PDB file of C-alpha atoms in Angstrom:
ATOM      1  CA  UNK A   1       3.420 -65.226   2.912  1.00 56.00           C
ATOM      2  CA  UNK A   2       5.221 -62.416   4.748  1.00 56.00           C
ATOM      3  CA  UNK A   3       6.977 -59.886   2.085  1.00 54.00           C
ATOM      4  CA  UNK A   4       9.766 -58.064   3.627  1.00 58.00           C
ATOM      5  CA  UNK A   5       9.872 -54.683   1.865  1.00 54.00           C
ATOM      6  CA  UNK A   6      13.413 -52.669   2.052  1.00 58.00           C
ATOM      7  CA  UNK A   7      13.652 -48.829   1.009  1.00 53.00           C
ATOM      8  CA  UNK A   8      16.116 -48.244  -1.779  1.00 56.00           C
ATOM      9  CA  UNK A   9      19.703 -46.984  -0.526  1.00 59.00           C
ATOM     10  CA  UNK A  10      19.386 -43.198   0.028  1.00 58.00           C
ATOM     11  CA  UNK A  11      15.657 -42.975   0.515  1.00 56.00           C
ATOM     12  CA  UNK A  12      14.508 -42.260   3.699  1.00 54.00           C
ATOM     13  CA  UNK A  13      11.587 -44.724   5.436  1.00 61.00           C
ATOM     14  CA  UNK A  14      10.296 -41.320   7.313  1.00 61.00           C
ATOM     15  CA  UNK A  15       7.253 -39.784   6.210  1.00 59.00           C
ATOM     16  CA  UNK A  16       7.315 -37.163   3.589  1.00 53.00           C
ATOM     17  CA  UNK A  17       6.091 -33.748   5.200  1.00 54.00           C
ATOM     18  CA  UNK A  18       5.792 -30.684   2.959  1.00 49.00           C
ATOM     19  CA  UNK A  19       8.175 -28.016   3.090  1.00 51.00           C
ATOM     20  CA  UNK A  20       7.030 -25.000   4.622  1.00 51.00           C
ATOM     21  CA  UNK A  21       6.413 -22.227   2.580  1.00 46.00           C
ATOM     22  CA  UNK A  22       7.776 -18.902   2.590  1.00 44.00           C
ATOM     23  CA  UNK A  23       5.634 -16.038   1.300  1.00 44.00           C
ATOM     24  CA  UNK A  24       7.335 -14.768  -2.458  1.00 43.00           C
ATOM     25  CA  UNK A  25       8.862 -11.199  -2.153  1.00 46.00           C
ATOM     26  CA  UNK A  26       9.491  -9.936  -5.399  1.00 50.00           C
ATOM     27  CA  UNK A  27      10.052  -5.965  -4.579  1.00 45.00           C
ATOM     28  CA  UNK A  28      10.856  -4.958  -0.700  1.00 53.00           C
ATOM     29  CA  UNK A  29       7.975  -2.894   0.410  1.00 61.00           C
ATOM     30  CA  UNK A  30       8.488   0.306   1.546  1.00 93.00           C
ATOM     31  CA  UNK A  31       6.566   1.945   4.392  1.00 95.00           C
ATOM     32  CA  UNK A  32       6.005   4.797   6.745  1.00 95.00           C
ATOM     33  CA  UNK A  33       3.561   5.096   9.690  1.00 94.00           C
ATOM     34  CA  UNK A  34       1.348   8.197  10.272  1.00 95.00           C
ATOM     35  CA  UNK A  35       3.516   9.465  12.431  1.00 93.00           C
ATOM     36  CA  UNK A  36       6.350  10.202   9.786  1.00 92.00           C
ATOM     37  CA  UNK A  37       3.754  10.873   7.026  1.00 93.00           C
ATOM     38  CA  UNK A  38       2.557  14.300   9.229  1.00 90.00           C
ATOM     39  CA  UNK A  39       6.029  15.172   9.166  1.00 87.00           C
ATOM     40  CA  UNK A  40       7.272  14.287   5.918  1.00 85.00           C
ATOM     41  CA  UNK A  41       4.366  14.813   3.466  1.00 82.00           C
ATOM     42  CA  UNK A  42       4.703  18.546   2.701  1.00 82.00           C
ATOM     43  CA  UNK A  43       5.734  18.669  -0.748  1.00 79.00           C
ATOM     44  CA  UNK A  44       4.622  14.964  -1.551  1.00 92.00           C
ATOM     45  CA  UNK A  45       1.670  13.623  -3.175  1.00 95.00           C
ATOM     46  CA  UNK A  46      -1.011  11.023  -1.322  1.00 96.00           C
ATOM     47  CA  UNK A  47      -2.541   8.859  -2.844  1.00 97.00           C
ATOM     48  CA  UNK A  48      -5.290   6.702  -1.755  1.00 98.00           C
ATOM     49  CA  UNK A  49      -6.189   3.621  -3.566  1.00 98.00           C
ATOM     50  CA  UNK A  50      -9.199   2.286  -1.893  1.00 98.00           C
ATOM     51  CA  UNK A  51     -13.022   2.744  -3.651  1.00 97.00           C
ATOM     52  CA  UNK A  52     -14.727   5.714  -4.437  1.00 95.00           C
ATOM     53  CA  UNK A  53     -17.003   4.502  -1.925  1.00 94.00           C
ATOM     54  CA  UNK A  54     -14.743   3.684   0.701  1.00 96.00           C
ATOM     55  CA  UNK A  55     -12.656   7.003   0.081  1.00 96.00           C
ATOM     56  CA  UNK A  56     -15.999   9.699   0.410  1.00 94.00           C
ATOM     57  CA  UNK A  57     -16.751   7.728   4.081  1.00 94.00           C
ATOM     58  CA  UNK A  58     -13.521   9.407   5.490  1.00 96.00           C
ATOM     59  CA  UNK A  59     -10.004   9.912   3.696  1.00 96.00           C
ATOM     60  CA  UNK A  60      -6.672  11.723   5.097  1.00 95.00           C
ATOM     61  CA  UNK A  61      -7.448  15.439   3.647  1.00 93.00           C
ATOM     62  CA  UNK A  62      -5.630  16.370   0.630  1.00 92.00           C
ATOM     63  CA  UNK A  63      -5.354  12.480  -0.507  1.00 95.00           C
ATOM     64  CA  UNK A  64      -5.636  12.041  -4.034  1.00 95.00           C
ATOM     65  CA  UNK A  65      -8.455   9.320  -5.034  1.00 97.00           C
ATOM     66  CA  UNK A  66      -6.783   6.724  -8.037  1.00 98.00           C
ATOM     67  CA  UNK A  67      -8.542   3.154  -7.106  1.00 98.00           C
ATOM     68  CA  UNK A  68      -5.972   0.501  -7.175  1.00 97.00           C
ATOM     69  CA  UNK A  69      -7.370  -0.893 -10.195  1.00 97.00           C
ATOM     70  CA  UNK A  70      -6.975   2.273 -12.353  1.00 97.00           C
ATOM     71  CA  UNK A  71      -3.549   3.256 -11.202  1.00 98.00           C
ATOM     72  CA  UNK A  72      -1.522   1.072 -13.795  1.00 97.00           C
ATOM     73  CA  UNK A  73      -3.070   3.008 -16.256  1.00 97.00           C
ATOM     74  CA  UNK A  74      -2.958   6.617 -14.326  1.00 97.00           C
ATOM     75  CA  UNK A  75       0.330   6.817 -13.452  1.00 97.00           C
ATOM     76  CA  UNK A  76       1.372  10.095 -15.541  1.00 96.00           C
ATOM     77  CA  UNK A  77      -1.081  12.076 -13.125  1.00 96.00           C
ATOM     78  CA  UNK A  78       1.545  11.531 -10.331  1.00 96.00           C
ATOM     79  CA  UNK A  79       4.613  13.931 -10.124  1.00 94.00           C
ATOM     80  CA  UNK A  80       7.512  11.699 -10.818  1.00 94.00           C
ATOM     81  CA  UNK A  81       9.959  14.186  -8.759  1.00 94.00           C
ATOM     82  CA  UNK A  82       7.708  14.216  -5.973  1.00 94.00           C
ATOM     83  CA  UNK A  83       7.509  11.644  -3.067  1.00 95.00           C
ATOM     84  CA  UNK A  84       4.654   9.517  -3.393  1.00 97.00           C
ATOM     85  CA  UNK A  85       2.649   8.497  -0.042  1.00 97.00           C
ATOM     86  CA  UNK A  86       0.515   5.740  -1.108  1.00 98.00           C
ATOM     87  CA  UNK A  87      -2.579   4.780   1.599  1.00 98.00           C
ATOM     88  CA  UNK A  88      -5.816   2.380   2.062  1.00 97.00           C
ATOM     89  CA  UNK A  89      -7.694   1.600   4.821  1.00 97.00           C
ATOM     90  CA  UNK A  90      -5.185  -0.709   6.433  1.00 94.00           C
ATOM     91  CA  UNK A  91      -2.217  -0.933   4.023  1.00 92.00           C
ATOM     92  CA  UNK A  92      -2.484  -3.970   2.217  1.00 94.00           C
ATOM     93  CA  UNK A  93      -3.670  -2.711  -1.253  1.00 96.00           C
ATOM     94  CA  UNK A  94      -0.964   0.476  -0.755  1.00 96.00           C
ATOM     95  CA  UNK A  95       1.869  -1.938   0.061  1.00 94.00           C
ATOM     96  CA  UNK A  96       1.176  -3.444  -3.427  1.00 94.00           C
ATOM     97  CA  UNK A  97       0.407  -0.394  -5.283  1.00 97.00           C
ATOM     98  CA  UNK A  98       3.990   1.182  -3.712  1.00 97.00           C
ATOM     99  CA  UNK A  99       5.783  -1.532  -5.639  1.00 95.00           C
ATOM    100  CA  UNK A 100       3.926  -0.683  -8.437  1.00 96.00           C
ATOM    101  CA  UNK A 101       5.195   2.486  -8.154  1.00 97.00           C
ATOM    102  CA  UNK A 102       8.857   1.633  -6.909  1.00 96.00           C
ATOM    103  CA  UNK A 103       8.990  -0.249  -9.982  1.00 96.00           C
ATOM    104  CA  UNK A 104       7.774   2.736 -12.548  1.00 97.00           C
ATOM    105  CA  UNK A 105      10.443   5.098 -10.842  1.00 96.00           C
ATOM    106  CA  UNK A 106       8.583   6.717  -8.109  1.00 97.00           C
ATOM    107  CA  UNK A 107       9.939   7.652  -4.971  1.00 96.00           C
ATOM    108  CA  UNK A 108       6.947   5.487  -3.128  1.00 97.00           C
ATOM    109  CA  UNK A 109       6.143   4.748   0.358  1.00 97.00           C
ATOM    110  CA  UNK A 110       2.636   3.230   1.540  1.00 97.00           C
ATOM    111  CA  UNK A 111       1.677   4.287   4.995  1.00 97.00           C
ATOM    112  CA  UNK A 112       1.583   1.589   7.411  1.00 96.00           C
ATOM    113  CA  UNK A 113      -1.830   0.691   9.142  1.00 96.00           C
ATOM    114  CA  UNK A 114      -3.828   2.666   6.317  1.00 97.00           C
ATOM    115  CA  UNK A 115      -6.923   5.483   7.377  1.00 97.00           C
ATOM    116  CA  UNK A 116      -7.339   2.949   9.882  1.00 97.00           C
ATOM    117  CA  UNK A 117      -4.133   3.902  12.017  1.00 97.00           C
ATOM    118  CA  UNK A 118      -4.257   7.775  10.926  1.00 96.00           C
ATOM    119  CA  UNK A 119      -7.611   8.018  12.539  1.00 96.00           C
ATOM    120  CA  UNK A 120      -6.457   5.928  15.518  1.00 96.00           C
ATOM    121  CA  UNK A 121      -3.572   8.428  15.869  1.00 96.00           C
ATOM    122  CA  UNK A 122      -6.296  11.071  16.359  1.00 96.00           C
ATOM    123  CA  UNK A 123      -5.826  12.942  12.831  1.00 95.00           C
ATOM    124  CA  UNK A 124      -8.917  13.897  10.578  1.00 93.00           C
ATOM    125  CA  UNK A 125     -10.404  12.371   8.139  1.00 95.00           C
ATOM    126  CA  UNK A 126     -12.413  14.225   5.437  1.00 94.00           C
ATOM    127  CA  UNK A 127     -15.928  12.664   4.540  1.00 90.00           C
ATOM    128  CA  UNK A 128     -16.832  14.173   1.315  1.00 78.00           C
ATOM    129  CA  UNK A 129     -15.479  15.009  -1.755  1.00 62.00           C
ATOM    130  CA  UNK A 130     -14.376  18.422  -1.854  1.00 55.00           C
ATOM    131  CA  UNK A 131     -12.623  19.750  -5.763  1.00 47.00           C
ATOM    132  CA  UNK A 132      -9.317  20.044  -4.045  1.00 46.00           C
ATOM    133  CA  UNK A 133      -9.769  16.338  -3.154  1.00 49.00           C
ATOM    134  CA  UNK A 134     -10.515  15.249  -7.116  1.00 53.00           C
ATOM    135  CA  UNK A 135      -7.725  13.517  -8.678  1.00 51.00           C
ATOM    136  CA  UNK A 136      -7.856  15.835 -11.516  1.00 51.00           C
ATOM    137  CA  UNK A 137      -7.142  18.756  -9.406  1.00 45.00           C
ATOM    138  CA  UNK A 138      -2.868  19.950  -9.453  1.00 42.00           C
ATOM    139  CA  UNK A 139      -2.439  21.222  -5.506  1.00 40.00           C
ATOM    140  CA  UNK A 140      -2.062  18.262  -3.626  1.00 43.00           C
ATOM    141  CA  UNK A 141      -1.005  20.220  -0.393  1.00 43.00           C
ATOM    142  CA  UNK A 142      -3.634  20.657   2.940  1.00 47.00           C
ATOM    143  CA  UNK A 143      -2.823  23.567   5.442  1.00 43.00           C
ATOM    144  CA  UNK A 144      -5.208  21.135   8.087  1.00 46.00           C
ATOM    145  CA  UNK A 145      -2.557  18.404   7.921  1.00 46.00           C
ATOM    146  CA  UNK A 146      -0.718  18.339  10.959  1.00 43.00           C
TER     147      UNK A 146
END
């Protein structure tokens, strides 16, 4: 016995394939490179959000160390009327972390390409932890930073 199966009207015989997806964008991210972070950052505030760890092997001088995970909860040691220069090593966690920001009323950008492209770009970066460099200290500012 041969059963001769019809599709509904309006229902396709094709095989279903899955829509592709398109990545969720909440909050536009906003960025810089290095190139307009050496010209723009006098007068801002960076912060870098990588590890302790990964920040005493080499970060942009005058950076301000608050690990992603604690910035939530740190954000009245940034100066609101300040720009905000957020960076990691290859600007992944800072792209998040600027939203972050952008949302709580900062003036955020994260740097594009992280300590990775600043140090490709032929800049410095500092490998220990000097007091100017503590997150605690007030004077952001590095006369090095070209």
């Amino acid at each position: 016995m041969v059963v001769n199966v019809h599709a509904p009207a309006g229902i396709s015989k094709e095989p279903v394939r899955p829509r592709e997806r398109t990545p969720r964008v909440d909050t536009p991210t906003f960025e810089i490179d290095v190139e307009e972070l050496a010209a723009v950052r006098e007068g801002g505030t960076l912060v870098d959000v990588r590890e302790p760890g990964e920040y005493v092997a080499g970060h942009v001088p005058g950076a301000v160390l608050i690990p992603m995970g604690e910035l939530a909860n740190r954000l009245r040691e940034i100066d609101k009327t300040a720009r905000v220069f957020v960076i990691c090593a290859s600007g992944n966690r800072s792209g998040a972390m600027t939203d972050l920001l952008r949302s709580a009323g900062f003036d955020a950008a994260s740097v594009a390409g992280g300590t990775g492209a600043w140090a490709r770009s032929g800049r410095p970066l500092k490998e220990d932890l000097h007091d100017h460099d503590r997150p605690d200290h007030r004077s952001h500012r590095d006369p090095d930073l070209g």
